[in-house]
Short mmCIF file of C-alpha atoms and ligand atoms in Angstrom, two decimals:
data_model
loop_
_atom_site.label_atom_id
_atom_site.label_comp_id
_atom_site.label_asym_id
_atom_site.label_seq_id
_atom_site.Cartn_x
_atom_site.Cartn_y
_atom_site.Cartn_z
CA MET Q 82 0.00 0.00 0.00
CA GLU Q 83 1.39 3.41 -0.94
CA ARG Q 84 1.98 5.70 2.02
CA VAL Q 85 1.62 9.42 1.35
CA LEU Q 86 2.26 12.39 3.65
CA VAL Q 87 -0.34 15.04 4.50
CA THR Q 88 0.79 18.15 6.39
CA GLY Q 89 -1.85 20.12 8.29
CA VAL Q 90 -3.81 16.90 8.80
CA ALA Q 91 -5.51 18.11 11.99
CA GLY Q 92 -6.99 21.01 10.04
CA PHE Q 93 -10.27 21.34 8.18
CA ILE Q 94 -9.21 20.46 4.62
CA GLY Q 95 -6.25 18.26 5.65
CA SER Q 96 -8.45 15.93 7.68
CA HIS Q 97 -10.97 15.60 4.83
CA LEU Q 98 -8.11 14.97 2.41
CA ALA Q 99 -6.65 12.24 4.62
CA GLU Q 100 -10.06 10.56 4.85
CA GLY Q 101 -10.42 10.80 1.06
CA LEU Q 102 -6.98 9.25 0.50
CA LEU Q 103 -7.77 6.35 2.85
CA ARG Q 104 -11.05 5.79 1.00
CA ARG Q 105 -9.02 5.57 -2.22
CA GLY Q 106 -6.87 2.79 -0.72
CA MET Q 107 -3.78 4.75 0.29
CA ALA Q 108 -2.08 4.78 3.66
CA VAL Q 109 -1.47 8.20 5.19
CA THR Q 110 1.09 9.68 7.53
CA GLY Q 111 -0.38 12.92 8.79
CA VAL Q 112 1.67 15.64 10.45
CA ASP Q 113 0.40 18.61 12.41
CA SER Q 114 1.65 20.81 15.23
CA ARG Q 115 -1.72 20.50 17.00
CA SER Q 116 -2.25 17.39 19.06
CA PRO Q 117 -5.68 15.82 19.51
CA ALA Q 118 -4.69 15.21 23.15
CA SER Q 119 -4.59 18.92 23.96
CA ASP Q 120 -6.61 20.62 21.21
CA PRO Q 121 -10.35 19.84 20.99
CA GLY Q 122 -10.61 21.21 17.45
CA ALA Q 123 -7.83 18.92 16.27
CA ALA Q 124 -9.42 15.99 18.11
CA GLU Q 125 -12.73 16.63 16.37
CA ASN Q 126 -11.10 16.83 12.94
CA LEU Q 127 -9.03 13.69 13.51
CA ALA Q 128 -11.82 11.59 15.05
CA GLY Q 129 -12.31 9.52 11.85
CA LEU Q 130 -8.56 8.93 11.42
CA VAL Q 131 -6.80 8.27 14.71
CA GLY Q 132 -6.73 4.59 15.63
CA ARG Q 133 -6.89 3.30 12.07
CA ASP Q 134 -4.11 0.92 10.91
CA ASP Q 135 -3.66 2.80 7.66
CA PHE Q 136 -3.23 6.18 9.39
CA HIS Q 137 -0.25 7.37 11.39
CA LEU Q 138 -0.23 10.74 13.17
CA VAL Q 139 2.97 12.65 13.84
CA VAL Q 140 2.65 15.72 16.06
CA ALA Q 141 5.47 18.01 14.94
CA ASP Q 142 6.12 21.62 13.97
CA LEU Q 143 7.33 21.91 10.37
CA VAL Q 144 9.30 25.02 11.31
CA THR Q 145 11.66 23.08 13.56
CA ALA Q 146 11.18 19.30 13.13
CA ASP Q 147 13.59 17.00 11.33
CA LEU Q 148 11.54 16.28 8.20
CA THR Q 149 13.77 13.63 6.62
CA PRO Q 150 12.30 10.60 8.46
CA LEU Q 151 8.80 11.62 7.35
CA LEU Q 152 9.72 11.48 3.67
CA GLU Q 153 11.31 8.06 3.26
CA ASP Q 154 9.74 6.23 0.25
CA VAL Q 155 6.92 8.77 0.08
CA PRO Q 156 5.69 9.27 -3.52
CA VAL Q 157 3.57 12.35 -2.78
CA VAL Q 158 3.50 15.03 -0.12
CA PHE Q 159 0.28 17.02 0.27
CA HIS Q 160 1.33 20.26 1.97
CA LEU Q 161 -1.69 21.89 3.59
CA ALA Q 162 -0.18 23.08 6.86
CA ALA Q 163 -0.35 26.84 7.24
CA MET Q 164 -1.60 29.64 9.41
CA ALA Q 165 -4.89 30.35 7.66
CA GLY Q 166 -7.17 33.38 7.89
CA VAL Q 167 -6.81 36.91 6.56
CA ARG Q 168 -7.80 39.09 9.52
CA ARG Q 169 -5.40 37.75 12.11
CA SER Q 170 -2.45 38.16 9.73
CA TRP Q 171 -2.32 41.92 10.41
CA GLY Q 172 -0.36 42.91 13.49
CA ASP Q 173 1.66 40.86 15.92
CA ARG Q 174 0.83 37.42 14.58
CA PHE Q 175 2.61 38.03 11.27
CA ALA Q 176 5.78 36.34 12.49
CA ASP Q 177 3.78 33.14 12.97
CA TYR Q 178 2.36 33.44 9.44
CA LEU Q 179 5.85 33.94 8.07
CA ALA Q 180 7.20 30.93 9.95
CA CYS Q 181 4.32 28.53 9.23
CA ASN Q 182 3.59 29.59 5.64
CA VAL Q 183 7.00 30.51 4.27
CA ILE Q 184 9.81 29.04 6.39
CA ALA Q 185 7.97 25.72 6.83
CA THR Q 186 7.35 25.46 3.08
CA GLN Q 187 10.99 26.20 2.28
CA ARG Q 188 12.17 23.57 4.80
CA LEU Q 189 9.76 21.03 3.36
CA LEU Q 190 10.91 21.77 -0.20
CA GLU Q 191 14.56 21.31 0.80
CA ALA Q 192 13.72 18.00 2.47
CA CYS Q 193 11.60 16.79 -0.48
CA VAL Q 194 14.39 17.54 -2.95
CA ALA Q 195 16.97 15.78 -0.75
CA ALA Q 196 14.71 12.74 -0.36
CA GLU Q 197 13.82 12.85 -4.10
CA VAL Q 198 10.09 12.94 -3.40
CA PRO Q 199 8.57 12.93 -6.91
CA ARG Q 200 5.56 15.17 -6.25
CA LEU Q 201 4.58 17.92 -3.83
CA VAL Q 202 0.98 19.18 -3.92
CA ALA Q 203 0.82 22.52 -2.11
CA ALA Q 204 -2.19 24.49 -0.85
CA SER Q 205 -2.14 28.03 -2.15
CA SER Q 206 -5.03 30.47 -1.99
CA SER Q 207 -7.29 32.76 -4.01
CA SER Q 208 -5.99 35.49 -1.72
CA VAL Q 209 -2.88 35.78 -3.93
CA TYR Q 210 -5.07 37.66 -6.45
CA GLY Q 211 -6.12 40.40 -4.01
CA HIS Q 212 -7.93 43.30 -5.62
CA ALA Q 213 -6.21 42.66 -8.95
CA SER Q 214 -8.95 40.77 -10.78
CA THR Q 215 -12.36 42.08 -11.78
CA GLY Q 216 -13.76 39.11 -13.70
CA PRO Q 217 -13.04 35.44 -12.92
CA SER Q 218 -9.36 35.15 -11.98
CA ARG Q 219 -7.06 33.27 -14.31
CA GLU Q 220 -3.81 31.82 -13.03
CA ASP Q 221 -1.68 34.18 -15.14
CA ASP Q 222 -3.55 37.33 -14.03
CA PRO Q 223 -1.49 39.93 -12.17
CA LEU Q 224 -1.16 39.09 -8.48
CA ALA Q 225 -1.64 41.72 -5.78
CA PRO Q 226 -2.39 40.10 -2.42
CA ALA Q 227 -4.32 42.50 -0.18
CA SER Q 228 -3.33 40.98 3.17
CA PRO Q 229 -0.18 39.77 4.93
CA TYR Q 230 -1.69 36.25 4.76
CA GLY Q 231 -2.00 36.51 0.95
CA VAL Q 232 1.60 37.71 0.74
CA THR Q 233 2.83 34.64 2.64
CA LYS Q 234 0.75 32.29 0.47
CA LEU Q 235 2.19 33.90 -2.66
CA ALA Q 236 5.71 33.59 -1.24
CA SER Q 237 5.05 29.91 -0.51
CA GLU Q 238 3.74 29.32 -4.04
CA ARG Q 239 6.73 31.12 -5.56
CA LEU Q 240 9.13 29.05 -3.45
CA CYS Q 241 7.49 25.91 -4.84
CA ALA Q 242 8.02 27.19 -8.39
CA ALA Q 243 11.65 28.07 -7.70
CA TYR Q 244 12.42 24.59 -6.38
CA ALA Q 245 10.41 22.71 -9.02
CA THR Q 246 11.95 24.53 -11.96
CA ARG Q 247 15.59 24.24 -10.86
CA ARG Q 248 17.79 22.34 -13.28
CA GLN Q 249 17.28 18.58 -12.74
CA ALA Q 250 14.79 19.22 -9.97
CA SER Q 251 13.74 15.90 -8.46
CA THR Q 252 10.46 17.19 -7.03
CA SER Q 253 7.63 18.46 -9.22
CA VAL Q 254 4.89 20.67 -7.76
CA VAL Q 255 1.22 21.40 -8.28
CA ALA Q 256 0.04 24.43 -6.29
CA LEU Q 257 -3.71 24.69 -5.76
CA ARG Q 258 -5.29 28.10 -5.30
CA TYR Q 259 -8.28 27.13 -3.19
CA PHE Q 260 -11.25 29.51 -3.21
CA THR Q 261 -13.14 29.71 0.15
CA VAL Q 262 -13.62 26.07 1.07
CA TYR Q 263 -16.62 25.10 3.23
CA GLY Q 264 -18.38 21.99 4.49
CA PRO Q 265 -18.52 19.96 7.71
CA ARG Q 266 -15.71 20.90 10.15
CA GLN Q 267 -15.07 24.22 8.40
CA ARG Q 268 -12.81 26.48 10.45
CA PRO Q 269 -14.99 28.31 12.99
CA ASP Q 270 -13.55 31.71 12.02
CA MET Q 271 -14.88 31.43 8.44
CA ALA Q 272 -18.05 33.22 7.31
CA ILE Q 273 -20.30 30.24 6.54
CA SER Q 274 -19.36 28.58 9.80
CA ARG Q 275 -20.20 31.76 11.71
CA ILE Q 276 -23.49 32.24 9.85
CA LEU Q 277 -24.66 28.68 10.53
CA ARG Q 278 -23.66 28.91 14.19
CA ALA Q 279 -25.55 32.21 14.45
CA ALA Q 280 -28.60 30.57 12.88
CA MET Q 281 -28.39 27.91 15.56
CA SER Q 282 -27.84 30.17 18.54
CA GLY Q 283 -30.07 33.05 17.47
CA ARG Q 284 -27.20 35.40 18.26
CA GLY Q 285 -26.23 37.89 15.57
CA VAL Q 286 -23.47 37.23 13.07
CA PRO Q 287 -21.17 40.14 12.22
CA LEU Q 288 -21.59 41.09 8.57
CA TYR Q 289 -18.57 43.05 7.37
CA GLY Q 290 -19.31 45.59 4.65
CA ASP Q 291 -22.62 45.73 2.80
CA GLY Q 292 -23.09 41.98 2.22
CA ARG Q 293 -22.53 42.41 -1.50
CA GLN Q 294 -19.00 40.98 -1.41
CA ARG Q 295 -18.90 37.96 -3.72
CA ARG Q 296 -17.09 34.73 -2.95
CA ASP Q 297 -16.49 31.61 -4.95
CA PHE Q 298 -17.42 28.93 -2.39
CA THR Q 299 -15.90 25.48 -2.91
CA TYR Q 300 -17.37 22.42 -1.25
CA VAL Q 301 -14.71 20.47 0.62
CA SER Q 302 -15.15 17.19 -1.26
CA ASP Q 303 -14.59 19.05 -4.54
CA ALA Q 304 -11.40 20.57 -3.10
CA VAL Q 305 -10.31 17.09 -2.02
CA ALA Q 306 -11.01 15.63 -5.49
CA ALA Q 307 -8.80 18.29 -7.11
CA THR Q 308 -6.08 17.75 -4.51
CA VAL Q 309 -5.99 14.00 -5.05
CA ALA Q 310 -5.94 14.46 -8.85
CA ALA Q 311 -2.98 16.83 -8.50
CA ALA Q 312 -0.85 13.93 -7.22
CA THR Q 313 -0.68 12.35 -10.66
CA ALA Q 314 -1.02 15.32 -13.04
CA ASP Q 315 1.52 15.33 -15.84
CA THR Q 316 3.55 18.47 -15.10
CA GLN Q 317 6.80 19.65 -13.54
CA MET Q 318 5.27 22.83 -12.11
CA ALA Q 319 1.69 24.03 -12.32
CA VAL Q 320 -0.55 26.47 -10.48
CA VAL Q 321 -4.30 25.94 -10.74
CA ASN Q 322 -7.47 27.49 -9.33
CA VAL Q 323 -9.77 25.26 -7.31
CA GLY Q 324 -13.20 26.86 -7.03
CA SER Q 325 -16.80 26.24 -7.91
CA GLY Q 326 -16.82 28.56 -10.93
CA ARG Q 327 -19.75 30.49 -9.41
CA SER Q 328 -19.53 33.61 -7.30
CA THR Q 329 -22.19 34.35 -4.67
CA THR Q 330 -22.82 37.39 -2.45
CA LEU Q 331 -22.84 36.96 1.33
CA LYS Q 332 -26.39 38.34 1.24
CA GLU Q 333 -27.38 35.40 -1.02
CA VAL Q 334 -25.68 33.00 1.40
CA LEU Q 335 -27.75 34.48 4.24
CA ASP Q 336 -30.92 34.00 2.18
CA LEU Q 337 -30.03 30.36 1.40
CA VAL Q 338 -29.25 29.70 5.07
CA ALA Q 339 -32.61 31.20 6.06
CA VAL Q 340 -34.36 28.70 3.77
CA ILE Q 341 -32.30 25.75 5.04
CA THR Q 342 -32.60 26.59 8.72
CA GLY Q 343 -36.17 27.89 8.58
CA GLY Q 344 -35.53 31.41 9.83
CA ALA Q 345 -33.66 34.63 9.02
CA VAL Q 346 -30.17 34.88 10.50
CA PRO Q 347 -29.76 37.96 12.74
CA VAL Q 348 -27.03 40.20 11.36
CA LEU Q 349 -24.77 42.73 13.12
CA HIS Q 350 -23.53 45.27 10.59
CA ARG Q 351 -19.83 46.05 10.77
CA LEU Q 352 -17.40 48.06 8.65
CA ASP Q 353 -15.53 46.01 6.08
CA GLN Q 354 -12.20 44.63 7.27
CA PRO Q 355 -8.75 45.42 5.91
CA GLY Q 356 -7.65 42.64 3.54
CA ASP Q 357 -11.18 41.58 2.60
CA VAL Q 358 -11.56 41.83 -1.18
CA GLU Q 359 -14.82 42.63 -2.98
CA VAL Q 360 -14.89 39.62 -5.27
CA THR Q 361 -13.32 36.22 -5.60
CA ALA Q 362 -14.20 34.15 -8.65
CA ALA Q 363 -12.27 31.29 -10.17
CA ASP Q 364 -11.73 30.68 -13.85
CA LEU Q 365 -11.63 26.87 -14.04
CA THR Q 366 -10.25 26.42 -17.57
CA ARG Q 367 -6.78 25.32 -16.49
CA VAL Q 368 -7.82 23.04 -13.64
CA ARG Q 369 -10.32 21.31 -15.91
CA GLU Q 370 -7.61 20.72 -18.51
CA LEU Q 371 -4.86 19.61 -16.13
CA LEU Q 372 -6.82 17.69 -13.50
CA GLY Q 373 -10.10 16.84 -15.24
CA TYR Q 374 -11.68 18.74 -12.34
CA GLN Q 375 -15.44 19.16 -12.29
CA PRO Q 376 -17.01 20.54 -9.09
CA SER Q 377 -20.11 18.55 -8.23
CA THR Q 378 -21.70 20.08 -5.11
CA ASP Q 379 -23.61 23.33 -5.50
CA LEU Q 380 -23.85 25.87 -2.70
CA ALA Q 381 -27.38 24.98 -1.53
CA ALA Q 382 -26.50 21.27 -1.26
CA GLY Q 383 -23.17 22.00 0.43
CA LEU Q 384 -24.72 24.39 2.96
CA ARG Q 385 -27.31 21.75 3.76
CA GLN Q 386 -24.52 19.21 4.43
CA GLN Q 387 -22.67 21.61 6.70
CA TRP Q 388 -25.89 22.47 8.55
CA THR Q 389 -26.75 18.77 8.99
CA TRP Q 390 -23.27 18.13 10.37
CA LEU Q 391 -23.44 21.11 12.73
CA THR Q 392 -26.83 20.16 14.13
CA SER Q 393 -25.71 16.55 14.64
CA GLN Q 394 -22.77 17.52 16.86
CA ARG Q 395 -22.82 15.61 20.14
CA HIS Q 396 -22.73 18.75 22.27
CA GLY Q 397 -25.11 20.73 20.10
CA TYR Q 398 -23.42 23.67 18.48
CA ALA Q 399 -19.87 24.53 19.47
CA PRO Q 400 -19.89 28.12 20.75
CA LEU Q 401 -17.11 30.38 19.47
CA THR Q 402 -14.17 30.71 21.79
CA ALA Q 403 -13.18 34.25 22.73
CA ASP Q 404 -10.13 33.93 20.44
CA VAL Q 405 -12.20 32.95 17.38
CA ALA Q 406 -14.92 35.47 18.13
CA ALA Q 407 -12.31 38.23 18.07
CA ARG Q 408 -11.07 37.32 14.55
P1 NAD A 638 -6.69 24.84 9.15
O1 NAD A 638 -6.19 25.93 10.02
O2 NAD A 638 -7.95 24.14 9.53
O3 NAD A 638 -5.55 23.74 8.94
C1 NAD A 638 -4.18 24.04 8.87
C2 NAD A 638 -3.44 23.09 9.78
O4 NAD A 638 -2.02 23.33 9.62
C3 NAD A 638 -3.77 23.29 11.26
O5 NAD A 638 -4.25 22.09 11.85
C4 NAD A 638 -2.45 23.73 11.88
O6 NAD A 638 -2.25 23.24 13.19
C5 NAD A 638 -1.43 23.16 10.89
N1 NAD A 638 -0.15 23.88 10.94
C6 NAD A 638 0.03 25.21 10.85
N2 NAD A 638 1.33 25.51 10.99
C7 NAD A 638 1.98 24.33 11.18
C8 NAD A 638 3.33 24.00 11.40
N3 NAD A 638 4.28 24.94 11.48
N4 NAD A 638 3.66 22.69 11.55
C9 NAD A 638 2.71 21.73 11.51
N5 NAD A 638 1.39 22.00 11.31
C10 NAD A 638 1.04 23.29 11.14
O7 NAD A 638 -6.83 25.48 7.68
P2 NAD A 638 -7.63 24.94 6.40
O8 NAD A 638 -8.78 25.83 6.21
O9 NAD A 638 -7.80 23.49 6.47
O10 NAD A 638 -6.57 25.29 5.25
C11 NAD A 638 -5.66 24.31 4.78
C12 NAD A 638 -4.76 24.94 3.74
O11 NAD A 638 -5.53 25.48 2.65
C13 NAD A 638 -3.92 26.09 4.25
O12 NAD A 638 -2.66 26.04 3.59
C14 NAD A 638 -4.68 27.33 3.80
O13 NAD A 638 -3.83 28.44 3.66
C15 NAD A 638 -5.23 26.85 2.48
N6 NAD A 638 -6.45 27.52 2.08
C16 NAD A 638 -7.61 27.29 2.76
C17 NAD A 638 -8.78 27.91 2.34
C18 NAD A 638 -10.10 27.67 3.02
O14 NAD A 638 -11.10 28.21 2.54
N7 NAD A 638 -10.16 26.90 4.08
C19 NAD A 638 -8.75 28.78 1.23
C20 NAD A 638 -7.54 29.00 0.59
C21 NAD A 638 -6.41 28.35 1.01
#
């Protein structure tokens, strides 16, 4: 059985990816700096993985750990570990973003090249586009990240390209620019997660700006399908968008949630936040060609899945911690 490595496995997308890889018959070593023993969010994400024979968890920080032993005979590394989230990347936390998103990626690339790992699949982000695009973003559009987070994701992506295009590079790379991924276990700081929790609690959800910001929302199983396909794509270095190909306003999301949950979601109007862009929209031409990608879950169906998951949680809804609420 082939054993692949997933970084950021205790996270939202990483844990879904690991489950998807196991379903496809692979064995997975997952690495994350968060331990399920001390972090309830990590424990929740890893609940379907820990204890399985075909899954092995390594709790380690990619910024400092010796990565060589993790890479022995590994055909593919899926690199999803990062500090995610735009708003927290302003201010004092930037050093953490730099370490986890840039230094960790560079260390992993060095180790992959030394171990001759054939393929690295790296999570990038739609935030590398910033305010630059007006219509659907194409991969070769100008890039102008509007937040420190976006800058670190672009640096990470560019590091991948530098390593993969070196003469006689042993490691090829596919970087995936994910567009707002949602679904069960979505990070609690993200908009859909907050809206659904507000619908459950009856407490207001902060709405930044006028609600007319548009986002391309990608259901997590579609993101996983693209990520798995990237492991075998025929390329030395490629960057592709992973989105739904449809852009929806937050106001429309609130309306859909009202239908699904049977009541309007109370909204607390707030000024828009630095780093939030007006529109994200993915042009899917390249990802269709390279990965045969075809998103299959529309927003109404995906929201319903996330709502069903949230309402089935053992302890009812998980209230936001003070830390998350402040983001
Ligand atoms: P997440 O925060 O749920 O998961 C990231 C995981 O990486 C966390 O469990 C964290 O502990 C781990 N991690 C961070 N730094 C680490 C380090 N130094 N060593 C080891 N582990 C470390 O985030 P997510 O939403 O699942 O995002 C996964 C990836 O996709 C990230 O690279 C993110 O930038 C990217 N992305 C996500 C979205 C989205 O909508 N969720 C959109 C665009 C890009």
